Coordinates of C-alpha atoms in Angstrom, one line a residue:
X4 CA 0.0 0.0 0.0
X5 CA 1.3 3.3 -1.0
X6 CA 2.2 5.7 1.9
X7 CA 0.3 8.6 2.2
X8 CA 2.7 12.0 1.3
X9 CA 3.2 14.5 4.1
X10 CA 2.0 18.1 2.9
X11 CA 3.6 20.7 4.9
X12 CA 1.2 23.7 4.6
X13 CA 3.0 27.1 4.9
X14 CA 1.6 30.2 6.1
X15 CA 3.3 33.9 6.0
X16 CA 1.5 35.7 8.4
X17 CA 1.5 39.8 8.1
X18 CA -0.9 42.0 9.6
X19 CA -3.9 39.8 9.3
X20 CA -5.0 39.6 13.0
X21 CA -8.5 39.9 12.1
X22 CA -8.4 36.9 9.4
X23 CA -5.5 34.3 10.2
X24 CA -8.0 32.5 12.7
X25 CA -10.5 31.4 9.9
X26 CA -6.8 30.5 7.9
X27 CA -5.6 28.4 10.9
X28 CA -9.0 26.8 11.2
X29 CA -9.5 25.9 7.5
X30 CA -5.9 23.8 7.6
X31 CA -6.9 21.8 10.8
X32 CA -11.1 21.2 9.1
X33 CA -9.3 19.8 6.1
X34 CA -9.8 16.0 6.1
X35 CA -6.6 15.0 4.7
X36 CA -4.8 12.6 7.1
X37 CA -0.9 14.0 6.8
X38 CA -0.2 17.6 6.9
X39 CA 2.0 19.3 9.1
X40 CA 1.4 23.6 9.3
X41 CA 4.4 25.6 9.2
X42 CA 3.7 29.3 10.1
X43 CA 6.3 32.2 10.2
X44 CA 4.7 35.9 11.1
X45 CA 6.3 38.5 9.3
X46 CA 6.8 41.3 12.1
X47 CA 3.5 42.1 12.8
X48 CA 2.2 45.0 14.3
X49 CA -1.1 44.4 15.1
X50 CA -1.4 41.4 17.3
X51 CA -1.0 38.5 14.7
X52 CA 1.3 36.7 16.6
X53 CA -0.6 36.6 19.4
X54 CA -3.6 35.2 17.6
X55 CA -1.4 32.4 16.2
X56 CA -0.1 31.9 19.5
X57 CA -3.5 31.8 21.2
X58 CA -4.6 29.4 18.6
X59 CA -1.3 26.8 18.5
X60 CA -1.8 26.5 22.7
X61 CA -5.6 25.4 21.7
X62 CA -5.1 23.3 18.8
X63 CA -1.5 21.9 18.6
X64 CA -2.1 18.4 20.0
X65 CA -4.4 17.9 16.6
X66 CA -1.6 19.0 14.7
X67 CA 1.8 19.1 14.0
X68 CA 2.6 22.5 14.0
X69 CA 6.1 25.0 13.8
X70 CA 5.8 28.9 14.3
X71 CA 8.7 31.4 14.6
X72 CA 8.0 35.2 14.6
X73 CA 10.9 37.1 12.6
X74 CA 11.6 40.6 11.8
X75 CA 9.7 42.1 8.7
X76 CA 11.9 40.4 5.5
X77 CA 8.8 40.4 3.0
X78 CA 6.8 38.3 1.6
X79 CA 9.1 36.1 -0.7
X80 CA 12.2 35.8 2.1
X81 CA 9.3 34.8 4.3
X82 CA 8.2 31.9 1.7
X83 CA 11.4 30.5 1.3
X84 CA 12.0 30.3 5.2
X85 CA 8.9 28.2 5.1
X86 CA 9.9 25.9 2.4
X87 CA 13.3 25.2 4.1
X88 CA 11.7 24.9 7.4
X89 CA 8.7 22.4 5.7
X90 CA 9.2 18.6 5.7
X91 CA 6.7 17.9 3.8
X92 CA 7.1 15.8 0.2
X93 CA 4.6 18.3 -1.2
X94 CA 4.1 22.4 0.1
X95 CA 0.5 24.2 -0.3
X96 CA 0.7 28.0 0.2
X97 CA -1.7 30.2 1.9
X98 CA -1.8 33.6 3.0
X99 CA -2.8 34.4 6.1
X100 CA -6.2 36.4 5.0
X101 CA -7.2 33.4 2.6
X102 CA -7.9 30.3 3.7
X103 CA -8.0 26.8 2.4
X104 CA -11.7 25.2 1.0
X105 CA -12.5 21.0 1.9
X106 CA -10.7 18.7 -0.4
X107 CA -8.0 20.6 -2.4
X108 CA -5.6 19.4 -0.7
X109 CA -6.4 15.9 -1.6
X110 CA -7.2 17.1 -5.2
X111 CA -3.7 18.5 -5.7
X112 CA -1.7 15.3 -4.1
X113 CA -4.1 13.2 -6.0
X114 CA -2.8 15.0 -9.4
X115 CA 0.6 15.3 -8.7
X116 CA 0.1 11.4 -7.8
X117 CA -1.1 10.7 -11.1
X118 CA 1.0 13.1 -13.1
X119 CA 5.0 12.5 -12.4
X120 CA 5.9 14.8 -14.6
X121 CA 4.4 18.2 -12.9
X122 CA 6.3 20.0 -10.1
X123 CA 3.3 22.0 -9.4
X124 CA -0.4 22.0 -9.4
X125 CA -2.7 24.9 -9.0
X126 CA -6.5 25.2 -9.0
X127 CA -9.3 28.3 -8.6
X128 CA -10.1 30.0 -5.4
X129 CA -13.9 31.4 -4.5
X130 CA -13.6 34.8 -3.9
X131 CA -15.4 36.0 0.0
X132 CA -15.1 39.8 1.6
X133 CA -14.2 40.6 5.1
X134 CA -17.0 38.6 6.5
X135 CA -16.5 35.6 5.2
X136 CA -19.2 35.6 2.7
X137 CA -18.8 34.1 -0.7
X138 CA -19.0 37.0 -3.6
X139 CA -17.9 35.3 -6.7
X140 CA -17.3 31.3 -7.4
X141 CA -14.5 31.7 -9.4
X142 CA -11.4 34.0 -8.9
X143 CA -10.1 33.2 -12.5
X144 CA -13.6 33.4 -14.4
X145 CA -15.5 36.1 -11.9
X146 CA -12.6 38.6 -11.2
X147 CA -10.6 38.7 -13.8
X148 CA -12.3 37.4 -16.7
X149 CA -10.3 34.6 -18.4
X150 CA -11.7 31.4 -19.6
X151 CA -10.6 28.1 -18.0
X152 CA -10.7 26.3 -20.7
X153 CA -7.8 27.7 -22.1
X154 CA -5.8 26.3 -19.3
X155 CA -6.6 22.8 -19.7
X156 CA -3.6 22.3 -23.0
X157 CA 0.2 23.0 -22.5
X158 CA -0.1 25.3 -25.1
X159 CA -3.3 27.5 -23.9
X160 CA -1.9 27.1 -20.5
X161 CA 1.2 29.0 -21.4
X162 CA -0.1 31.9 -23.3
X163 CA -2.8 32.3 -20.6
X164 CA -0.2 32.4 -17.6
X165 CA 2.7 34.4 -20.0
X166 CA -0.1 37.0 -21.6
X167 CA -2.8 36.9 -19.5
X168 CA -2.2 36.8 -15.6
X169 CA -5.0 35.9 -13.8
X170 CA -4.5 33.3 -11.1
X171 CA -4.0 34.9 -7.2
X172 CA -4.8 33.4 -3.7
X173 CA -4.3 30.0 -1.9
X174 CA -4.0 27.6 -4.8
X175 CA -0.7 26.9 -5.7
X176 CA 1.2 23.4 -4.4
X177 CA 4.5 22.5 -5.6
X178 CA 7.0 19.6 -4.9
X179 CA 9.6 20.2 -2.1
X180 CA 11.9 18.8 -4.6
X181 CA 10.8 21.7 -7.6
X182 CA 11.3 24.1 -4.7
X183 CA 14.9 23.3 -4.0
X184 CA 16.0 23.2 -7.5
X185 CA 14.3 26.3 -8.4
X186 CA 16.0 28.1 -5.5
X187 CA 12.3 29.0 -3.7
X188 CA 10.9 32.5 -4.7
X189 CA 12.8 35.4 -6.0
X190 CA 13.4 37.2 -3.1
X191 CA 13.8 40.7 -5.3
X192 CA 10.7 40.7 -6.0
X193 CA 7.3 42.1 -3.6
X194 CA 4.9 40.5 -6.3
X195 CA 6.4 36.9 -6.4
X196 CA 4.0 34.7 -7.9
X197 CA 4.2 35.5 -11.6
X198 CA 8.0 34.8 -11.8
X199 CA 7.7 31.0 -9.6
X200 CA 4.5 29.8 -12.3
X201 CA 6.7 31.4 -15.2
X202 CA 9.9 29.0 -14.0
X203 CA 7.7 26.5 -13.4
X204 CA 6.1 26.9 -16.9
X205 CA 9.3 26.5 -18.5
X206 CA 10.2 23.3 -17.5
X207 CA 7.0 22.0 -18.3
X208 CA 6.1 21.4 -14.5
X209 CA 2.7 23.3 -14.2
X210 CA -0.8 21.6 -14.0
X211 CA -3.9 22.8 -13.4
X212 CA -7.1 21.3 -11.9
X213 CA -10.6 22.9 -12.1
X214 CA -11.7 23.0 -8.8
X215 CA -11.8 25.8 -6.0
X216 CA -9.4 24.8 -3.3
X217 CA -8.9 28.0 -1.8
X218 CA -11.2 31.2 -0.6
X219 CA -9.4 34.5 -1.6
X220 CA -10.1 37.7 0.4
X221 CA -10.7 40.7 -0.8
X222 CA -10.3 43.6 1.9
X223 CA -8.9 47.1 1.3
X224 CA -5.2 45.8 1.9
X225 CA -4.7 43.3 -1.5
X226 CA -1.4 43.8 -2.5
X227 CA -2.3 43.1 -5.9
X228 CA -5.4 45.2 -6.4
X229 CA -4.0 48.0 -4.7
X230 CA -5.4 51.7 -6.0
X231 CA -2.1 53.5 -4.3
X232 CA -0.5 54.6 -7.5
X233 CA 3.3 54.6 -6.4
X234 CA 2.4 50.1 -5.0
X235 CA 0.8 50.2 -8.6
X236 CA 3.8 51.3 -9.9
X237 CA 6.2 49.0 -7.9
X238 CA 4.3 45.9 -8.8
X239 CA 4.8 47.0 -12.6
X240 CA 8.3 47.1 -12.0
X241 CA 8.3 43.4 -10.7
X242 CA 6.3 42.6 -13.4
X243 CA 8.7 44.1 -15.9
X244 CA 11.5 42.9 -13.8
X245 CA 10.3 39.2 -13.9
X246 CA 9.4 39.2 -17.7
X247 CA 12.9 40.2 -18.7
X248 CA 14.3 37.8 -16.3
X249 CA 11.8 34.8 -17.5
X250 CA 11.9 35.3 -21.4
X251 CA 15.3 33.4 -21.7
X252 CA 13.9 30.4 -20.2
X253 CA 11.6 30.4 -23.3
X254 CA 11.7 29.3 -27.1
X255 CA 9.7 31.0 -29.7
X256 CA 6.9 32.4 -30.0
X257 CA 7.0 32.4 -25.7
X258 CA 10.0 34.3 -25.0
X259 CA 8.5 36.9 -27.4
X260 CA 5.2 37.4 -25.9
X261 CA 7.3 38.1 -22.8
X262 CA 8.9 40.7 -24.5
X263 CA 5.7 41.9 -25.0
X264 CA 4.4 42.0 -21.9
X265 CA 7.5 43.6 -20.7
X266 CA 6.4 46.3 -23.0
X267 CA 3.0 46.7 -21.5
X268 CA 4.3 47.0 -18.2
X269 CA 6.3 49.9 -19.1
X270 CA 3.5 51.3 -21.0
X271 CA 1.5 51.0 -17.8
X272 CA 3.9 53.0 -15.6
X273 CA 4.1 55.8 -18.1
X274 CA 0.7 56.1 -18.0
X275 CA 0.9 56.3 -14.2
X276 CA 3.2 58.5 -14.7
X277 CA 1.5 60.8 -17.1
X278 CA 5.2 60.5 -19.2
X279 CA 2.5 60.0 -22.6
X280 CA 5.2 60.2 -25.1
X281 CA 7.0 57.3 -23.2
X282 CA 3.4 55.4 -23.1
X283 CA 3.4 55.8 -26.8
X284 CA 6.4 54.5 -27.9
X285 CA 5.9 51.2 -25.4
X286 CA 2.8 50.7 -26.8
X287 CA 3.9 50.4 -30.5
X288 CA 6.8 48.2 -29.2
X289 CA 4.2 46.0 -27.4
X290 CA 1.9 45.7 -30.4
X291 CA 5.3 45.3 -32.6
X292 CA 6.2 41.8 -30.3
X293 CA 2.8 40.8 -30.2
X294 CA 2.3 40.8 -34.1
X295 CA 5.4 38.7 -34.7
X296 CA 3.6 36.0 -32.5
X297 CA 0.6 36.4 -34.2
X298 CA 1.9 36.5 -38.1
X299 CA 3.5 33.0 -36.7

């Protein structure tokens, strides 16, 4: 009989007082029988430690659980610490104002199971508010408008995550092995998700599966819907900063529409910037990349 996998579930906890309860509970409801949770907070200032703390003395002879509080480092220096800390074959993130939904974590071991050859599986995520009550089904479809569909081929899958971002929240689990050789998170970056699906990508590691397995809060603090223009302008920069890096991982016509969407970026700043002879001349080169792909 086949040994059941240990999942290590990691947490970075910042300033989520008000929410990391619900995360903490929603790791211990899930029904899968091997999971360890490995929490770090990321100097805190509002109490978050001491909810975690409060929670672990009440719940830590149902689970195995490891929790160090460290000075602020950010969010991907915080990720990697988990990873190295985790002993888990397989690592499922979650923030600590998501939370995890009733059977993903047996979907995702289940896939990676069945399919060797992927070092990472990710799913959708409902979307709730600050209360915990569900506003959209579907992060992907819902929020930001892409079709599923499109991720279910290698091909699809790739143009969707290179061209068309739209995944976010607790759905990502990745091998303990894929996160060693791909050196964790790139810990120059604030907006780190793009870049470690782009890696993955590459090699041909990422799967998909069409089922929510995560809830995915929307307060007023999202990093990545932020309305503050100069955060708006520092997660364009990672996003510029990560297409550059990622588009030599890629062959044609990939490693073009990165180019591209390097392009965009820039042409999104200037905007931001009001700098409108800048926004043209990023525009034409965007459309310029992204008509070599498509005369292909």
């Amino acid at each position: 009989m086949t040994a059941v996998p240990l999942v290590s579930v990691l947490v970075p906890a910042y300033n989520h007082a008000r929410y990391i309860r619900r995360c903490l509970d929603s790791i211990l409801e899930d029904a899968y029988p091997r999971k360890e949770l490995v929490v770090i907070d990321d100097g805190s200032t509002d109490g978050t430690a001491d909810v975690i703390s409060d929670w672990i003395s009440r719940n830590s002879s149902s689970l195995d659980v490891r929790f160090q509080y460290q000075e602020n480092r950010g969010i991907s220096r915080t990720l990697n610490e988990l990873g190295r800390l985790a002993n888990g074959e397989f690592l499922r993130v979650v923030a600590s104002d998501d939370f995890l939904l009733p059977a993903g974590i047996t979907t995702q071991v289940d896939y990676l199971q069945q399919t060797p050859s992927r070092l990472a599986v990710f799913g959708d995520a409902i979307v709730v508010d600050g209360q915990n009550h569900r506003v959209h089904d579907s992060l992907i479809s819902d929020v930001y408008g892409a079709d599923k569909s499109e991720y279910l081929t290698p091909e699809s899958l790739s143009r969707q995550i290179i061209c068309r971002w739209s995944v976010g929240g607790p759905v990502l689990m990745i091998r303990k092995t894929a996160f060693e050789a791909l050196e964790g998170w790139n810990e120059e970056l604030s907006v780190e998700d793009w870049d470690i699906y782009l890696r993955l990508l590459a090699v041909g590691g990422l799967g998909f599966v069409d089922i929510p397995v995560g809830a995915y809060r929307l307060h007023g603090s999202n990093t990545s819907r932020t309305q503050i223009v100069e955060k708006r302008i520092r997660n364009l920069q990672d996003m510029k900063k990560t297409a550059r890096r990622c588009s030599h991982l890629f062959g044609s016509p990939y490693s073009t529409l990165l180019r591209a969407q390097e392009s965009l970026a820039s042409a999104k700043i200037s905007f931001l910037q009001r700098r409108y002879l800048h926004l043209a001349l990023d525009l034409v080169k965007f459309m310029g990349l992204r008509s070599l792909v498509a005369f292909r």
